[in-house]
PDB file of C-alpha atoms (C1' of nucleotides) in Angstrom:
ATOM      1  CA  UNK A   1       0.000   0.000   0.000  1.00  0.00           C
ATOM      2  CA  UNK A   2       1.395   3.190  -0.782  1.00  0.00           C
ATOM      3  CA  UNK A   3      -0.107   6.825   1.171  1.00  0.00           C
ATOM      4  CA  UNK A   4       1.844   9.170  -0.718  1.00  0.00           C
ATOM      5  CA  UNK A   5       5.426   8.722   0.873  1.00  0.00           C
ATOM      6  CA  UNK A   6       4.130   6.614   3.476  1.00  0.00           C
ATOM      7  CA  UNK A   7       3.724   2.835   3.332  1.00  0.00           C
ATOM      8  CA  UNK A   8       1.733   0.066   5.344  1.00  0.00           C
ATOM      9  CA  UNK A   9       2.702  -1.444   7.317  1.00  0.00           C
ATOM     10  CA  UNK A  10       6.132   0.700   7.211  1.00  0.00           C
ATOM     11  CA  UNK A  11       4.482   4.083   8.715  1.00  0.00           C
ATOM     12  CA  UNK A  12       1.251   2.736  10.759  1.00  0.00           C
ATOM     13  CA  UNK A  13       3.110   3.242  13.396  1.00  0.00           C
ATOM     14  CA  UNK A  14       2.665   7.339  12.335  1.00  0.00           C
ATOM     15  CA  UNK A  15      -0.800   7.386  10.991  1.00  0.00           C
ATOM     16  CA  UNK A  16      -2.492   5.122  13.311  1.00  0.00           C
ATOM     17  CA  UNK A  17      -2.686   7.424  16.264  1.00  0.00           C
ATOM     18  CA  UNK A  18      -4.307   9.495  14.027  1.00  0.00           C
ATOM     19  CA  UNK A  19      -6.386   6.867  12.837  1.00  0.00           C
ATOM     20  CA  UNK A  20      -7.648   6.070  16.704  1.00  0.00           C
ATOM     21  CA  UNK A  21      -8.503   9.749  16.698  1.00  0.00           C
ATOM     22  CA  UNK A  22     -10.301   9.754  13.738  1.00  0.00           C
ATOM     23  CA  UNK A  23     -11.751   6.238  14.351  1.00  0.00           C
ATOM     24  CA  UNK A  24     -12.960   7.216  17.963  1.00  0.00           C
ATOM     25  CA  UNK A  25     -17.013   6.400  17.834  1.00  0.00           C
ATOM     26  CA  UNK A  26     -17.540   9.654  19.994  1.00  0.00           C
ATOM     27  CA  UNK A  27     -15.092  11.932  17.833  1.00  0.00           C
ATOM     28  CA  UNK A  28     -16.728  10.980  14.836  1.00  0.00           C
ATOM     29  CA  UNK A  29     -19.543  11.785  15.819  1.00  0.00           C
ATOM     30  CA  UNK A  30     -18.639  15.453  17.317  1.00  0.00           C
ATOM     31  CA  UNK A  31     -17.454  15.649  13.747  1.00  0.00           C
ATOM     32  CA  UNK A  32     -20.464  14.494  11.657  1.00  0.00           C
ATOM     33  CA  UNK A  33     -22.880  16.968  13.407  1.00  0.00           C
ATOM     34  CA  UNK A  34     -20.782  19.581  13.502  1.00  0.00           C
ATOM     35  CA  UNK A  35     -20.302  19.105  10.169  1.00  0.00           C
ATOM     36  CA  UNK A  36     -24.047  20.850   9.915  1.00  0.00           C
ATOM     37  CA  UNK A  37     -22.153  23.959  11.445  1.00  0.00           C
ATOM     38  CA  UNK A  38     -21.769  25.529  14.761  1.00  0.00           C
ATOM     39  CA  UNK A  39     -23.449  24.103  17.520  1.00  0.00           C
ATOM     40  CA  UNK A  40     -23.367  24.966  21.410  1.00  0.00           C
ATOM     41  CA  UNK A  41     -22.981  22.278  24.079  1.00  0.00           C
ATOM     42  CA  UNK A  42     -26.409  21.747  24.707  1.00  0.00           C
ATOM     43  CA  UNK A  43     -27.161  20.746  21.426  1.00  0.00           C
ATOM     44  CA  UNK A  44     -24.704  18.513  20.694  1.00  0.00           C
ATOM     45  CA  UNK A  45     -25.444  16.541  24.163  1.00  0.00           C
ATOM     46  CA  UNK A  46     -29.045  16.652  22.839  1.00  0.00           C
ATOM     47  CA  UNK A  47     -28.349  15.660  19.168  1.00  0.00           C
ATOM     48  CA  UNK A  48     -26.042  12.643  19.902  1.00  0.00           C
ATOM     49  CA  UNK A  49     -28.366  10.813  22.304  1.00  0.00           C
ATOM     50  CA  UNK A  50     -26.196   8.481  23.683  1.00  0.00           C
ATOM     51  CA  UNK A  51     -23.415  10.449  25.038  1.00  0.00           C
ATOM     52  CA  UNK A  52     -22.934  10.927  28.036  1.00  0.00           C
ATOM     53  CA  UNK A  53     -21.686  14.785  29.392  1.00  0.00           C
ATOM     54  CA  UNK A  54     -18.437  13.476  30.421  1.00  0.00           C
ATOM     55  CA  UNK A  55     -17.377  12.005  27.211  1.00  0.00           C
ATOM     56  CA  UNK A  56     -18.695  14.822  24.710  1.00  0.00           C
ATOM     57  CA  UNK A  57     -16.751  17.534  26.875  1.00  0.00           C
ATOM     58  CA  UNK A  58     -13.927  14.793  26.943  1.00  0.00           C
ATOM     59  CA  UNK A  59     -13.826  14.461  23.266  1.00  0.00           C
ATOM     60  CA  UNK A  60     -14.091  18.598  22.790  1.00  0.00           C
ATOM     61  CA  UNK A  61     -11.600  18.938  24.553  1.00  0.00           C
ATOM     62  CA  UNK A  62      -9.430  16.468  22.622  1.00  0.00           C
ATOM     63  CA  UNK A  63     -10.730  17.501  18.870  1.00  0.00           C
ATOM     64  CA  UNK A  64      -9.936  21.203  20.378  1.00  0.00           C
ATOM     65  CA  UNK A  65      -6.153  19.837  21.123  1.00  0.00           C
ATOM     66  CA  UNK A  66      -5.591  18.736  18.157  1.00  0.00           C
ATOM     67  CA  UNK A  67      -6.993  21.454  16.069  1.00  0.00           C
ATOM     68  CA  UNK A  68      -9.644  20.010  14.460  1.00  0.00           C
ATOM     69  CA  UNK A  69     -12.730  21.848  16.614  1.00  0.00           C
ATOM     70  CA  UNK A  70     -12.520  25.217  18.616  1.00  0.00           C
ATOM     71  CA  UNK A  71     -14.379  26.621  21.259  1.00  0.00           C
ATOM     72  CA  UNK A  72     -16.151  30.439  21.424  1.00  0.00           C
ATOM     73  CA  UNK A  73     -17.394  31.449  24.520  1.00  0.00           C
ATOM     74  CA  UNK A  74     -20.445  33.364  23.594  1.00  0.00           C
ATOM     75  CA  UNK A  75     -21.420  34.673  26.701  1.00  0.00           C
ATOM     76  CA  UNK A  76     -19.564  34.876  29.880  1.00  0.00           C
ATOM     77  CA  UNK A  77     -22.283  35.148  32.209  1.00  0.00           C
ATOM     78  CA  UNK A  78     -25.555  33.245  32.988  1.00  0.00           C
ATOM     79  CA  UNK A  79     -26.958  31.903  31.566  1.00  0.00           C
ATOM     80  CA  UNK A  80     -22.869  30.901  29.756  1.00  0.00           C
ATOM     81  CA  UNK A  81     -22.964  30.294  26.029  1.00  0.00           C
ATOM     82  CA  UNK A  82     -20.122  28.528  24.283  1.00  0.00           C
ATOM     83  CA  UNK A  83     -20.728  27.737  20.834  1.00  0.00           C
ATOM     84  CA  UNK A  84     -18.545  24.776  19.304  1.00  0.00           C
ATOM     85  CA  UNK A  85     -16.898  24.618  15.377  1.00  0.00           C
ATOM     86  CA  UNK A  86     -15.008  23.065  13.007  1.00  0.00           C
ATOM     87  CA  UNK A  87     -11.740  24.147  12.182  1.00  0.00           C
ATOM     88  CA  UNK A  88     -10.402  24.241   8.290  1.00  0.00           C
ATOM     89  CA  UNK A  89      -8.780  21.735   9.118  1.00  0.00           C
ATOM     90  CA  UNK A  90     -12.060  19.686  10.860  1.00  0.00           C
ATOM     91  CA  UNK A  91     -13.997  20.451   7.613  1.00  0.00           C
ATOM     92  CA  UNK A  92     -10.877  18.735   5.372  1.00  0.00           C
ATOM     93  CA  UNK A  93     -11.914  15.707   7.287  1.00  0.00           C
ATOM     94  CA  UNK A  94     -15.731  15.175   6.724  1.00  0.00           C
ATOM     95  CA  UNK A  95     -15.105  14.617   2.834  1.00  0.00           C
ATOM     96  CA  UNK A  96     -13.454  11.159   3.817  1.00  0.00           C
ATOM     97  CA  UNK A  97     -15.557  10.487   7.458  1.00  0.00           C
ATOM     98  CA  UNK A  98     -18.763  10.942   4.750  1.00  0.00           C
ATOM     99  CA  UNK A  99     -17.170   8.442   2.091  1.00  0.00           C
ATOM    100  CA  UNK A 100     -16.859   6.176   5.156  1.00  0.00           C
ATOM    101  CA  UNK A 101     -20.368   6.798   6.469  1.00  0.00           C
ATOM    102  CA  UNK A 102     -21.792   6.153   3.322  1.00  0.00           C
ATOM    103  CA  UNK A 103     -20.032   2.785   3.121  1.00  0.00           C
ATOM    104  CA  UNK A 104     -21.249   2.231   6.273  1.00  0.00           C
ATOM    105  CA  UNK A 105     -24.798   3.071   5.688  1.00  0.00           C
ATOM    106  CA  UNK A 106     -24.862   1.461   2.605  1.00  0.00           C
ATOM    107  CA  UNK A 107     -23.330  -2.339   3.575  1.00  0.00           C
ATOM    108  CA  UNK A 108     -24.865  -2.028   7.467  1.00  0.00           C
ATOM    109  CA  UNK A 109     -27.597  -4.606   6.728  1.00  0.00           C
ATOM    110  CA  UNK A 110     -25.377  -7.076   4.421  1.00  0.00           C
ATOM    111  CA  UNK A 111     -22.889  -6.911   7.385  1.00  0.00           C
ATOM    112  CA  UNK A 112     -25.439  -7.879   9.858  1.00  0.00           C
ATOM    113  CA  UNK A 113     -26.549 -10.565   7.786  1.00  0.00           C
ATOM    114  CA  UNK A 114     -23.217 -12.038   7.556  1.00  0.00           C
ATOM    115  CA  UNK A 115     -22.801 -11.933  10.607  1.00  0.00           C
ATOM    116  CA  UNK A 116     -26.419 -13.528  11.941  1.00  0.00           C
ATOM    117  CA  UNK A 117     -25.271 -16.254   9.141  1.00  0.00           C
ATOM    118  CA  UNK A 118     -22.039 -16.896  10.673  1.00  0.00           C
ATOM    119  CA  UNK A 119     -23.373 -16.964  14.161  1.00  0.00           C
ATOM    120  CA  UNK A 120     -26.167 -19.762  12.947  1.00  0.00           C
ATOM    121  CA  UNK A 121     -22.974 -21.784  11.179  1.00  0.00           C
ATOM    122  CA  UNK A 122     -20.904 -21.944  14.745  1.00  0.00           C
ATOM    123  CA  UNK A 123     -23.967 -22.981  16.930  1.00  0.00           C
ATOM    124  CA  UNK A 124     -24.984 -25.760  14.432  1.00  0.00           C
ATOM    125  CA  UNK A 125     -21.226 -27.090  14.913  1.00  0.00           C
ATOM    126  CA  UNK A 126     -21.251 -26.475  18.325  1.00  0.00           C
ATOM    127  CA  UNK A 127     -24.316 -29.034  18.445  1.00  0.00           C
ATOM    128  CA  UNK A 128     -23.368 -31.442  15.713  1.00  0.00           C
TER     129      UNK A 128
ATOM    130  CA  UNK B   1     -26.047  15.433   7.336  1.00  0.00           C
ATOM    131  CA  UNK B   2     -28.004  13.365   4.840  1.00  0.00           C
ATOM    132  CA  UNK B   3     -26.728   9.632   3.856  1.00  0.00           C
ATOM    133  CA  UNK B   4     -28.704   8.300   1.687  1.00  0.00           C
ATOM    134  CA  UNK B   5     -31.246   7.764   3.238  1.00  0.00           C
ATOM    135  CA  UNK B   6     -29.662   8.271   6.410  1.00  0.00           C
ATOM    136  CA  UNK B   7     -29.449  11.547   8.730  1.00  0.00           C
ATOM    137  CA  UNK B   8     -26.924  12.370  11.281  1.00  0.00           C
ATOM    138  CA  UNK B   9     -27.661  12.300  14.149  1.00  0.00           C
ATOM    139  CA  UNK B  10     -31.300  10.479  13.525  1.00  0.00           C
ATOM    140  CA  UNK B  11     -29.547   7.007  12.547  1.00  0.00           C
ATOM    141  CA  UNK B  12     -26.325   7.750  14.059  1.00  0.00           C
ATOM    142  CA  UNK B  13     -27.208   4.751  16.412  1.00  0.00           C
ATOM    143  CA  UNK B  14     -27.655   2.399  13.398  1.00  0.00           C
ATOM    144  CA  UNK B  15     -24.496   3.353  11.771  1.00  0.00           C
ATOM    145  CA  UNK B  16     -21.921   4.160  14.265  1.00  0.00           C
ATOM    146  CA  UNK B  17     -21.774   0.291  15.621  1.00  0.00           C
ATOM    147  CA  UNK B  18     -20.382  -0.221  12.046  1.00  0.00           C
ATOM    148  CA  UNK B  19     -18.036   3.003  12.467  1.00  0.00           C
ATOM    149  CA  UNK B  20     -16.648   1.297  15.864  1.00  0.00           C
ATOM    150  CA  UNK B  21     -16.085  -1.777  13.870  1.00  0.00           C
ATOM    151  CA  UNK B  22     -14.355  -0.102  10.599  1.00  0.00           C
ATOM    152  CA  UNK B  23     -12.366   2.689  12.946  1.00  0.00           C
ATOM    153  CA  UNK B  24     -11.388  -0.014  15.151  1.00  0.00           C
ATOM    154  CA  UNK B  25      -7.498   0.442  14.885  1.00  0.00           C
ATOM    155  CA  UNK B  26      -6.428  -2.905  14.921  1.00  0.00           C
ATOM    156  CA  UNK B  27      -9.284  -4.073  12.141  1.00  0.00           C
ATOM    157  CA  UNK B  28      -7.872  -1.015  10.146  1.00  0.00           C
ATOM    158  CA  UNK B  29      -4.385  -1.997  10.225  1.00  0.00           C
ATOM    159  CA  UNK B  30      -5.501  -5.510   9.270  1.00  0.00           C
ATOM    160  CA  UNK B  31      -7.576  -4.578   6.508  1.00  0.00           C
ATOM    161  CA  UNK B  32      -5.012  -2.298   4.898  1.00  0.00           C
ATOM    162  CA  UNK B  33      -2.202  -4.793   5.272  1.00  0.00           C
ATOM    163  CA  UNK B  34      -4.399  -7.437   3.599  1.00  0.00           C
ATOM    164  CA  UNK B  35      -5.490  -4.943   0.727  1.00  0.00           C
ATOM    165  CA  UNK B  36      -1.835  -6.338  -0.795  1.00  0.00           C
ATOM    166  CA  UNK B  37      -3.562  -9.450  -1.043  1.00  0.00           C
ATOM    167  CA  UNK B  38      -3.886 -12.438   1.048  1.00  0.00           C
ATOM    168  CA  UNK B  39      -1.224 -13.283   4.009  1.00  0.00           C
ATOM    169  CA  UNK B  40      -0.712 -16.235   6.327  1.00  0.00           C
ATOM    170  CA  UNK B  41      -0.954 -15.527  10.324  1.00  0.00           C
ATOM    171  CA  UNK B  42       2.526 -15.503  11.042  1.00  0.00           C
ATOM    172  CA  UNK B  43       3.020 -12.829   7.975  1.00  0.00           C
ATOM    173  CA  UNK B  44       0.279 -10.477   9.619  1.00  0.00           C
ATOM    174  CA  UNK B  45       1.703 -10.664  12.752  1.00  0.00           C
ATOM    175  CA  UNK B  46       5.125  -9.110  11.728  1.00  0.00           C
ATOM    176  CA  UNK B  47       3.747  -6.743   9.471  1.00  0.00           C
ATOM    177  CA  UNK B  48       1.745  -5.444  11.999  1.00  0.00           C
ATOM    178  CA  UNK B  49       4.599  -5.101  14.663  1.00  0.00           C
ATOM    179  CA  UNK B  50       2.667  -3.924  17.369  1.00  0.00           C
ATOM    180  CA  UNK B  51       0.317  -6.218  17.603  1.00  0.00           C
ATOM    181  CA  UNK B  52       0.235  -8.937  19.951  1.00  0.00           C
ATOM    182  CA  UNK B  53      -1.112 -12.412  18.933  1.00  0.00           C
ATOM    183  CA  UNK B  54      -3.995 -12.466  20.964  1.00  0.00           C
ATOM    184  CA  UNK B  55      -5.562  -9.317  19.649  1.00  0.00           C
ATOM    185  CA  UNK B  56      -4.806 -10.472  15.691  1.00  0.00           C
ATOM    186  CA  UNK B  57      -6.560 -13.443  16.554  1.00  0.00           C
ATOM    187  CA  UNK B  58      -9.473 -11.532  18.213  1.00  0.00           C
ATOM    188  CA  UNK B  59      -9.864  -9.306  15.294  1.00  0.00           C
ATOM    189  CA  UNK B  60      -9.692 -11.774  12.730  1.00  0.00           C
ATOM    190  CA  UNK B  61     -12.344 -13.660  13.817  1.00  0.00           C
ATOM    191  CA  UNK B  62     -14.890 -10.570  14.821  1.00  0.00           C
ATOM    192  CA  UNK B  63     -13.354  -9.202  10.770  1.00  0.00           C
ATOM    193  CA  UNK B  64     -14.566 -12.866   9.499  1.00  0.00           C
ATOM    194  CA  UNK B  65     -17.869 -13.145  11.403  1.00  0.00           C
ATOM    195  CA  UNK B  66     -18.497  -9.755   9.914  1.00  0.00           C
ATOM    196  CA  UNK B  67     -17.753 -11.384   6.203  1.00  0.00           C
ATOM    197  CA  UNK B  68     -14.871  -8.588   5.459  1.00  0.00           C
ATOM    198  CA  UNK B  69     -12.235 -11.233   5.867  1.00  0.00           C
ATOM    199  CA  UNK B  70     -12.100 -14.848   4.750  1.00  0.00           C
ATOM    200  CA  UNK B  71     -10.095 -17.619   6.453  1.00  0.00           C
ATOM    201  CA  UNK B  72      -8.719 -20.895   4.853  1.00  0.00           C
ATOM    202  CA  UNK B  73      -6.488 -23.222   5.966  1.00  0.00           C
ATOM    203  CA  UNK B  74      -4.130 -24.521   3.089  1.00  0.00           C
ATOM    204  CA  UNK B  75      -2.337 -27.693   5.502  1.00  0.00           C
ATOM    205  CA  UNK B  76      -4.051 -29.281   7.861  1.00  0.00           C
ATOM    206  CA  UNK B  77      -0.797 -30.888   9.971  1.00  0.00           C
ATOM    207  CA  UNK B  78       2.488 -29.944  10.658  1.00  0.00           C
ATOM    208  CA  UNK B  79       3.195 -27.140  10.115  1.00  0.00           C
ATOM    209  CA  UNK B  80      -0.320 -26.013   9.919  1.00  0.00           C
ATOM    210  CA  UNK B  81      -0.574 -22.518   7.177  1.00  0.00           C
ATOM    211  CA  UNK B  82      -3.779 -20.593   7.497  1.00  0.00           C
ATOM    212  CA  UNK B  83      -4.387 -17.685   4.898  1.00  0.00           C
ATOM    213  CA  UNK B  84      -6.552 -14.856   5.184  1.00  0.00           C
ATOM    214  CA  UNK B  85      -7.937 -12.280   2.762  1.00  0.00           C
ATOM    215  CA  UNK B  86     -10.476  -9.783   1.890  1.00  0.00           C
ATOM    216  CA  UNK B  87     -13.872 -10.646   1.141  1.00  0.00           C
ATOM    217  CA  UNK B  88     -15.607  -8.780  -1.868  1.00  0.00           C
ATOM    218  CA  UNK B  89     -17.343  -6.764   0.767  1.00  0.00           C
ATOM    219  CA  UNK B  90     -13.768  -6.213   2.823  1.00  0.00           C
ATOM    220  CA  UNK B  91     -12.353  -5.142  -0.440  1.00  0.00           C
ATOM    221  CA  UNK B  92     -15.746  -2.652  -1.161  1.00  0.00           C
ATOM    222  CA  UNK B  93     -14.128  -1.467   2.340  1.00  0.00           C
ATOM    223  CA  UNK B  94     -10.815  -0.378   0.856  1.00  0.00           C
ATOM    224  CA  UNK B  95     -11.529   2.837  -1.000  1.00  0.00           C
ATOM    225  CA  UNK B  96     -12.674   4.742   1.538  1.00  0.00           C
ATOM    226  CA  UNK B  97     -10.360   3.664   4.371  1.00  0.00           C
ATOM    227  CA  UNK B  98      -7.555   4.739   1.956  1.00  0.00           C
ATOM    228  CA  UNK B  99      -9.282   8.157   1.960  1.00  0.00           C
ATOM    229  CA  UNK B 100      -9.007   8.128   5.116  1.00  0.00           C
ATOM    230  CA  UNK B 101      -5.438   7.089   5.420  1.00  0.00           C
ATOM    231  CA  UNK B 102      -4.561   9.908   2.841  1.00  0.00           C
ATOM    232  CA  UNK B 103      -5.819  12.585   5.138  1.00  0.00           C
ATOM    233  CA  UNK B 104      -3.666  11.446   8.285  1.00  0.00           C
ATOM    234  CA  UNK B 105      -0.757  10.667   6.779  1.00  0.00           C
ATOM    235  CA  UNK B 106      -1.248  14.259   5.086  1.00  0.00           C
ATOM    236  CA  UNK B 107      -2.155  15.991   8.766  1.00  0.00           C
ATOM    237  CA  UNK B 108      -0.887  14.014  11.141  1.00  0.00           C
ATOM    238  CA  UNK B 109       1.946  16.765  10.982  1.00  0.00           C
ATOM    239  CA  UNK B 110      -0.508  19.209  10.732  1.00  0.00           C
ATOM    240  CA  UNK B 111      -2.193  17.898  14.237  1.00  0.00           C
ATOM    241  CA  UNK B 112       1.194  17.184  15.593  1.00  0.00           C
ATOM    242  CA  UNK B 113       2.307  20.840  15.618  1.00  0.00           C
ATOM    243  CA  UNK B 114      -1.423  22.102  16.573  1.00  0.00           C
ATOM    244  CA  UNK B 115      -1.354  19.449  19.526  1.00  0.00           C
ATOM    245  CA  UNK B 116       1.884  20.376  20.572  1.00  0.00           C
ATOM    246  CA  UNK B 117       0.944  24.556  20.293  1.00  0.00           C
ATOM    247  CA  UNK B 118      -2.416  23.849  22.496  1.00  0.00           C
ATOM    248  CA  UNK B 119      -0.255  21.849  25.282  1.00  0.00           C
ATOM    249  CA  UNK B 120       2.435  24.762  25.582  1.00  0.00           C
ATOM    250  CA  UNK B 121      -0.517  27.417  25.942  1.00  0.00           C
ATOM    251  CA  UNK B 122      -1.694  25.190  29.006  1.00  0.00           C
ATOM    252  CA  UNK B 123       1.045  25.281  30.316  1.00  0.00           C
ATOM    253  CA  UNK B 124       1.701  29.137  29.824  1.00  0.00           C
ATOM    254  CA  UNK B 125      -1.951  29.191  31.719  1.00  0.00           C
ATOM    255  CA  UNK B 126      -1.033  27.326  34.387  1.00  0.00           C
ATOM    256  CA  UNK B 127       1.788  29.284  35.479  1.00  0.00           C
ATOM    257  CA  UNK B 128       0.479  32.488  34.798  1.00  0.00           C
TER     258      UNK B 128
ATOM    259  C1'  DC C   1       2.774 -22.570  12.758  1.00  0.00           C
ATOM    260  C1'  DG C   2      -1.569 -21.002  14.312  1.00  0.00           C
ATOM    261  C1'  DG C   3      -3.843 -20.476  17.610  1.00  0.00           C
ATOM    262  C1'  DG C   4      -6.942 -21.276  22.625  1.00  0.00           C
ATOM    263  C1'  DA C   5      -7.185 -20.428  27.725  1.00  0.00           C
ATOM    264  C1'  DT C   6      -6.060 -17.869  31.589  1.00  0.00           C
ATOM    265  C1'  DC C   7      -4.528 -14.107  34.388  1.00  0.00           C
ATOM    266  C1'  DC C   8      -3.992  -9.504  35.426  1.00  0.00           C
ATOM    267  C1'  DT C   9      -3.418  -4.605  34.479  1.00  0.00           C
ATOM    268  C1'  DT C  10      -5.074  -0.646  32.233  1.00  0.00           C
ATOM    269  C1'  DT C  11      -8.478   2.082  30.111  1.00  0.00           C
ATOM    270  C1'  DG C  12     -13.100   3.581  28.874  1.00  0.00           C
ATOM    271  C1'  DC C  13     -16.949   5.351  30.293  1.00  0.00           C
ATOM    272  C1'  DG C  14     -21.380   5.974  32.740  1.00  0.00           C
ATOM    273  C1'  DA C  15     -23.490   7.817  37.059  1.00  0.00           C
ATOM    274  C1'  DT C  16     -23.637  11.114  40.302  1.00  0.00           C
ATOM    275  C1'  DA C  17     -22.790  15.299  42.692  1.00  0.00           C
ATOM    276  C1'  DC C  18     -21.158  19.990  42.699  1.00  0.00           C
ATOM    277  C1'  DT C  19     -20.086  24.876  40.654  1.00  0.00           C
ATOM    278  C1'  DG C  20     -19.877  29.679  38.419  1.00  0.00           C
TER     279       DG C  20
ATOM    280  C1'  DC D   1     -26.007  26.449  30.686  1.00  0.00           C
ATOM    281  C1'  DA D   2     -21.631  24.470  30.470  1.00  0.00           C
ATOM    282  C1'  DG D   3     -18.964  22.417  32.482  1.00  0.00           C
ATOM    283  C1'  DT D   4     -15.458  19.898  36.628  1.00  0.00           C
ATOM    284  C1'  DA D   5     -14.426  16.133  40.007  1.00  0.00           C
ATOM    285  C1'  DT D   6     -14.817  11.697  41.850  1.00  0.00           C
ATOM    286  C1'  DC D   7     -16.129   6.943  42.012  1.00  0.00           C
ATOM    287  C1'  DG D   8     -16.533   2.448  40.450  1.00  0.00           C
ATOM    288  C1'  DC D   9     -17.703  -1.039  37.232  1.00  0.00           C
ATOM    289  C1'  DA D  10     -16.926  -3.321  32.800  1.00  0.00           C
ATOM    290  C1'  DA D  11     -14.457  -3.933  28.732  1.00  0.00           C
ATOM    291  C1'  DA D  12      -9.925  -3.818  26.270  1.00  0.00           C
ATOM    292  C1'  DG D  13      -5.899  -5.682  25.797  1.00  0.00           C
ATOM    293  C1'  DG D  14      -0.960  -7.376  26.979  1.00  0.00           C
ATOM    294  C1'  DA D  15       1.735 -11.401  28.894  1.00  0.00           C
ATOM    295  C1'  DT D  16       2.275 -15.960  29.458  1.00  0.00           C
ATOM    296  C1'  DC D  17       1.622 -20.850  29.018  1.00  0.00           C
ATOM    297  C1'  DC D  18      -0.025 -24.655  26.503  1.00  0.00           C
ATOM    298  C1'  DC D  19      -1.440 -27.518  22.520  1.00  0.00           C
ATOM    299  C1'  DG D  20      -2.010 -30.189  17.862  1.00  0.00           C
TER     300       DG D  20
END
DNA sequence: CGGGATCCTTTGCGATACTG
DNA sequence: CAGTATCGCAAAGGATCCCG
């Protein structure tokens, strides 16, 4: 496999921190609704259900380090506002996290087939 | 976000078990190393050099009951040779992983230096 | 060689309570 | 509203040993 000057297995070493970023269920996440434009904290705790407010501030605070979300504080006083963004950078990343989505939504059903099959296959060995 | 048919965040709950599968780091790695084309155990193991045999293992078999990666066993008895490979649907896979891989080995410089910026502002906070 | 089984440490993450 | 701090469980994952 060749990645420009980079080779796998030579560099995974390099990208695949980046890749565990990038990968990280919650990050992508931040990243896909954000990709709909600014939102404030509330509203992304509201439109990804299943977080909890630890791990969406925790993952802010990480896609803030490394540059691909930042942070406005609206208001400083109550009720506080901060309102959240993607960076240039952030918005270079939703052409590929889509491309991956889309494979995602599109194959999600043949995927759990296979694996419902494949589940069926061991049991009936596990009898016979 | 639209996806098809899809919205984020409305069927973020059907799609992101996929994205934990596909931005699993260690089924990424093993995906990409097999996109040369088919390798024994052993071979996967040292290409991937971080790896430890255990967690191969693990996500070879979760890669195969998802019907991205096929197993066959070419000698039965001593030594035993297992190959593995990509499925149709692990090869579908490939495209847009490489996407992916494209943009961090492009950035992960990029987040480097931004990381590395946001930690020494922390610390200039702290202090001051 | 290609694993399976076991142990044990580390990490992830939710729940809860508190604050400006 | 937008967090921070703490606790504690459950899952991830490395190390090691064993086997056909």
């Amino acid at each position: 496999m060749k990645l420009g000057n980079m080779s796998v297995p030579g560099d995974c070493a390099r990208i695949s921190p980046i890749l565990s970023r990038v990968g990280d269920k919650w990050a992508t996440l931040v990243i896909l609704v954000l990709s709909e434009g600014p939102k404030r904290y509330g509203v992304l705790r509201r439109e990804i259900e299943s977080i909890s407010q630890r791990m969406l501030t925790v993952t802010l605070r990480a896609l803030e380090r490394d540059g691909l979300v930042s942070r406005r504080v609206l208001a400083e006083k109550n009720p506080p506002q901060v309102e959240y963004s993607l960076t240039e950078l952030g918005e270079s990343l939703i052409e590929p996290l889509f491309a991956l989505c889309q494979w995602s939504a599109l194959n999600v059903d043949e995927i759990e087939r296979r694996r419902a099959a494949h589940d069926a296959r061991a049991e009936g060995e596990e009898v016979g």
